[in-house]
Amino acid sequence: MFVIFGAAGNVGRMSATALRRAGREVRAVVRDEQQGGPLAAIGCEIAVADLSDAASVARVIDGAHAVQMLCPVPRAHADPEAAMRHMIDVSVAALRANPPSRVLALSDYGAEQPGGTGITTLFHHLETQLRSVDAQLTFLRAAEHMHNWARVLPMALAQGVLPSLHHPLSKLFPTVAAQDVGLLAAELLLDAGVPLASPRVVSIEGAERVSALDVARTLDELTGRPVAAHEVPRGEWAAVLQRAGLSEHHARLITDLYDAHNAGRIDVEARVSERRFGATTLAQAFAAMLPRVAGTAAALR
């Protein structure tokens, strides 16, 4: 049994689909039953779990051969860092008590750094805690997801302005499509080759690095509407993020992350020997997203 946490998300759904295509039994872990419909349709067993509840996590990993672990940032929580650290500690305790043969953790570029990287510091905590689990460990560190731009696509399409926290606008940064991360995660879970040193650390990013200018140019080309990238002044970051609905604590995690990004600290670790590259281009990822944001964009015009 392959247990996929966060199976209703962009990465988890692709992993579950790939594993089912390979003929494997999949237990898709979701936050509520309503998220499970499409996964049940492809033959997944649906399990509802609360990552902050030890008994809930223990129940869904019981009988697992492999576990794909995702600890999402709890956006609605007043203190998402504390809440996510708690979820990590609870989940790792359950895995330590009943370890499967394999555990793959979805992590981030920069997770090797112990601090000063905002949200990415939490993935450092995840990797550190998982090292105590008696299993073949894989840390899959992904670059910034292309679908993160979906939050600002409606504004970009409606107003022709793409706000960016990447400074300067010409700075190239690694990015990757969620579907490519999900496919690679499934591939690594299925890898039945000679056991490698644990933990196995694998990085993934797209074939080409991009800039905020490239992102705006791609939108322009796909939609036929002029879109200009706008460098949001550093002093306005927190206010902009809080107006977008983030709590003060969550906004600080984002600003710390982009400070580290702009200082060149968020990148593939030099010692990572396994580097993979996704096949999906930024244009392909955006083409799939645009129909879903078109309605919101029209309402903002």
XYZ file of C-alpha atoms in Angstrom:
301
model
C 0.000 0.000 0.000
C 1.269 3.453 -1.003
C -0.022 6.202 1.294
C -0.125 9.687 -0.226
C -0.655 12.631 2.121
C -2.063 15.769 0.497
C -3.479 13.602 -2.286
C -6.026 16.228 -3.328
C -3.301 18.782 -4.060
C -1.478 19.386 -7.306
C 1.523 17.206 -6.454
C -0.231 14.480 -4.486
C -2.952 13.968 -7.080
C -0.350 13.410 -9.794
C 1.605 10.978 -7.601
C -1.535 9.010 -6.797
C -2.515 8.890 -10.484
C 0.932 7.677 -11.554
C 0.984 4.979 -8.893
C -2.476 3.746 -9.873
C -1.385 3.610 -13.525
C 1.503 1.437 -12.359
C -1.013 -0.922 -10.779
C -0.223 -0.091 -7.155
C -2.708 0.124 -4.304
C -2.988 3.731 -3.156
C -4.478 5.173 0.025
C -5.181 8.816 -0.733
C -5.135 10.938 2.423
C -7.327 14.057 2.323
C -8.602 16.623 4.814
C -12.283 15.915 4.178
C -14.316 13.295 2.347
C -15.483 15.697 -0.368
C -11.925 15.987 -1.712
C -11.768 12.262 -2.352
C -14.215 11.909 -5.245
C -11.802 12.177 -8.201
C -9.254 9.999 -6.389
C -11.822 7.313 -5.634
C -12.765 7.373 -9.330
C -9.266 6.168 -10.273
C -9.343 3.395 -7.690
C -7.741 4.984 -4.641
C -8.781 4.075 -1.129
C -9.815 7.350 0.527
C -8.699 8.151 4.067
C -9.466 11.321 5.999
C -6.787 12.458 8.423
C -5.853 15.409 10.592
C -2.075 15.836 10.682
C -2.299 17.455 14.091
C -3.912 14.334 15.588
C -1.555 11.426 16.370
C -4.233 8.710 16.307
C -5.507 9.964 12.946
C -2.053 9.812 11.347
C -1.283 6.415 12.896
C -4.497 4.994 11.466
C -3.863 6.052 7.862
C -0.247 4.825 7.736
C -1.082 1.421 9.174
C -0.118 -1.290 6.678
C 1.778 1.102 4.418
C 4.725 -0.080 2.330
C 5.597 3.508 1.373
C 4.464 6.940 2.510
C 4.642 10.220 0.610
C 4.653 12.918 3.265
C 3.448 16.457 2.738
C 2.991 18.917 5.566
C 1.103 21.892 4.135
C 1.443 25.398 5.494
C -1.807 25.931 7.474
C -2.731 29.258 5.892
C -5.838 29.861 7.997
C -3.990 29.467 11.308
C -3.022 32.606 13.223
C 0.482 31.176 13.763
C 1.123 28.872 10.775
C 4.747 28.192 11.762
C 3.813 26.806 15.173
C 0.933 24.827 13.684
C 3.104 23.304 10.943
C 5.881 22.370 13.378
C 3.258 20.607 15.491
C 1.931 18.684 12.460
C 5.458 17.646 11.531
C 6.230 16.439 15.059
C 2.960 14.486 15.277
C 3.420 12.868 11.860
C 7.048 11.930 12.464
C 6.174 10.386 15.847
C 3.580 8.188 14.119
C 6.088 7.145 11.428
C 8.719 6.442 14.063
C 6.312 4.184 15.972
C 5.233 2.245 12.864
C 7.785 2.862 10.103
C 7.000 1.799 6.531
C 9.792 0.553 4.264
C 10.001 3.886 2.458
C 9.211 7.508 3.244
C 9.419 10.288 0.666
C 9.134 13.834 1.984
C 8.154 16.669 -0.321
C 10.603 19.416 0.572
C 11.970 22.690 -0.805
C 15.113 24.173 -2.289
C 17.065 25.641 0.617
C 15.831 23.074 3.171
C 19.437 22.249 4.124
C 19.662 25.655 5.827
C 18.644 25.740 9.517
C 17.209 29.256 9.554
C 16.654 32.623 7.942
C 14.640 31.276 5.017
C 11.044 31.818 6.128
C 8.717 28.974 5.169
C 11.658 26.907 3.943
C 12.958 26.706 7.519
C 9.935 24.514 8.259
C 11.035 22.038 5.602
C 14.435 21.937 7.285
C 12.580 20.952 10.454
C 10.668 18.257 8.528
C 13.862 16.750 7.093
C 15.657 16.900 10.441
C 12.849 15.162 12.312
C 12.392 12.471 9.661
C 16.017 11.372 10.039
C 14.925 9.594 13.224
C 12.548 7.284 11.297
C 13.875 3.792 10.562
C 13.008 3.731 6.861
C 14.580 4.334 3.470
C 14.230 8.129 3.327
C 14.009 10.318 0.248
C 13.889 14.106 0.436
C 12.512 15.496 -2.819
C 13.423 19.176 -2.859
C 11.486 21.171 -5.416
C 12.057 24.650 -6.754
C 9.304 27.282 -6.500
C 6.109 25.903 -8.039
C 4.842 27.532 -11.215
C 1.262 27.346 -9.949
C 2.149 29.768 -7.103
C 1.659 32.530 -9.685
C -2.042 31.601 -9.871
C -2.664 33.903 -6.885
C -1.770 36.996 -8.925
C -2.830 35.903 -12.406
C -6.344 37.449 -12.096
C -4.819 40.861 -11.278
C -2.281 40.524 -14.069
C -4.967 39.719 -16.627
C -7.399 42.376 -15.393
C -4.957 45.251 -14.858
C -1.979 44.307 -16.991
C 0.342 44.382 -13.977
C 2.160 41.355 -12.545
C 3.349 42.045 -8.971
C 6.601 40.327 -8.050
C 8.601 39.879 -4.865
C 11.516 38.620 -6.927
C 14.057 41.483 -7.093
C 15.324 42.544 -9.531
C 12.774 41.649 -12.175
C 15.522 40.309 -14.425
C 16.828 37.857 -11.798
C 16.635 34.250 -12.965
C 15.244 31.751 -10.473
C 14.419 28.020 -10.567
C 10.791 26.976 -10.899
C 8.946 23.733 -11.610
C 5.475 22.478 -12.481
C 3.671 20.639 -9.681
C 2.788 17.793 -12.031
C 6.475 17.133 -12.696
C 7.155 16.981 -8.957
C 4.294 14.518 -8.491
C 5.463 12.279 -11.323
C 9.027 12.206 -10.023
C 7.832 11.466 -6.486
C 5.931 8.410 -7.765
C 8.961 7.299 -9.768
C 11.203 7.518 -6.701
C 8.709 5.615 -4.551
C 8.575 2.862 -7.169
C 12.347 2.691 -7.583
C 13.224 -0.886 -6.682
C 16.914 -0.614 -7.475
C 19.827 -1.098 -5.125
C 19.073 0.676 -1.803
C 20.874 3.985 -1.656
C 22.245 5.850 1.310
C 19.462 7.222 3.487
C 18.399 9.933 3.223
C 18.447 10.133 -0.567
C 18.264 13.818 -1.543
C 16.894 14.631 -4.997
C 16.263 18.081 -6.478
C 13.865 19.019 -9.276
C 13.357 22.196 -11.288
C 12.250 23.072 -14.799
C 14.532 22.815 -17.816
C 15.024 26.597 -17.904
C 15.258 29.219 -15.189
C 12.990 32.237 -15.572
C 12.636 35.816 -14.351
C 9.597 37.869 -13.415
C 10.019 39.549 -16.806
C 9.749 36.123 -18.453
C 6.598 35.375 -16.471
C 4.961 38.607 -17.645
C 6.106 38.008 -21.224
C 4.624 34.501 -21.184
C 1.257 35.827 -20.031
C 1.358 38.485 -22.727
C 2.016 35.868 -25.414
C -0.648 33.453 -24.173
C -3.434 36.010 -23.754
C -2.611 38.665 -26.340
C -2.940 41.280 -23.576
C -0.033 43.490 -22.485
C 1.277 42.473 -19.053
C 4.120 44.315 -17.308
C 6.054 42.941 -14.341
C 6.065 45.237 -11.303
C 8.695 45.034 -8.574
C 6.739 45.441 -5.323
C 8.840 47.703 -3.052
C 10.297 45.790 -0.089
C 8.610 48.088 2.422
C 5.184 47.215 1.017
C 5.501 43.433 1.062
C 3.887 42.771 4.446
C 0.936 45.105 3.800
C 0.329 43.627 0.342
C 0.403 40.067 1.680
C -1.907 40.883 4.573
C -4.359 42.584 2.209
C -4.331 39.326 0.246
C -5.609 37.545 3.359
C -2.425 36.283 5.017
C -2.003 36.604 8.763
C 0.828 38.727 10.133
C 2.844 35.601 10.998
C 2.268 34.028 7.587
C 3.237 37.248 5.800
C 6.501 37.288 7.772
C 7.293 33.742 6.606
C 6.801 34.877 3.006
C 8.854 38.059 3.329
C 11.707 36.163 5.005
C 11.593 33.587 2.198
C 11.854 36.188 -0.557
C 14.582 38.082 1.279
C 16.539 34.810 1.181
C 15.571 34.264 -2.471
C 16.768 37.702 -3.512
C 19.999 37.225 -1.586
C 20.668 34.070 -3.624
C 20.233 31.670 -0.692
C 17.363 29.600 -2.123
C 18.822 27.261 -4.701
C 19.788 23.652 -5.255
C 22.223 22.494 -2.589
C 25.733 22.190 -3.990
C 26.157 18.716 -2.462
C 22.981 17.265 -4.025
C 24.176 14.688 -6.555
C 20.756 13.727 -7.927
C 19.366 16.563 -9.992
C 16.240 16.078 -12.079
C 14.510 18.433 -14.495
C 10.814 18.657 -15.285
C 9.511 18.656 -18.844
C 6.662 21.158 -18.379
C 7.370 24.710 -19.557
C 6.072 27.863 -17.922
C 3.844 28.479 -20.971
C 2.327 24.999 -20.690
C 1.682 25.390 -16.968
C 0.058 28.810 -17.446
C -2.058 27.617 -20.373
C -3.604 25.025 -18.042
C -4.178 27.615 -15.283
C -5.646 30.461 -17.312
C -9.131 28.984 -17.895
C -9.528 28.553 -14.114
C -8.706 32.209 -13.345
C -10.465 33.849 -16.289
C -13.704 34.426 -14.375
C -11.956 36.111 -11.465
C -9.972 38.280 -13.835
C -13.152 39.396 -15.634
C -14.713 40.410 -12.302
C -11.695 42.600 -11.474
C -11.808 44.562 -14.722
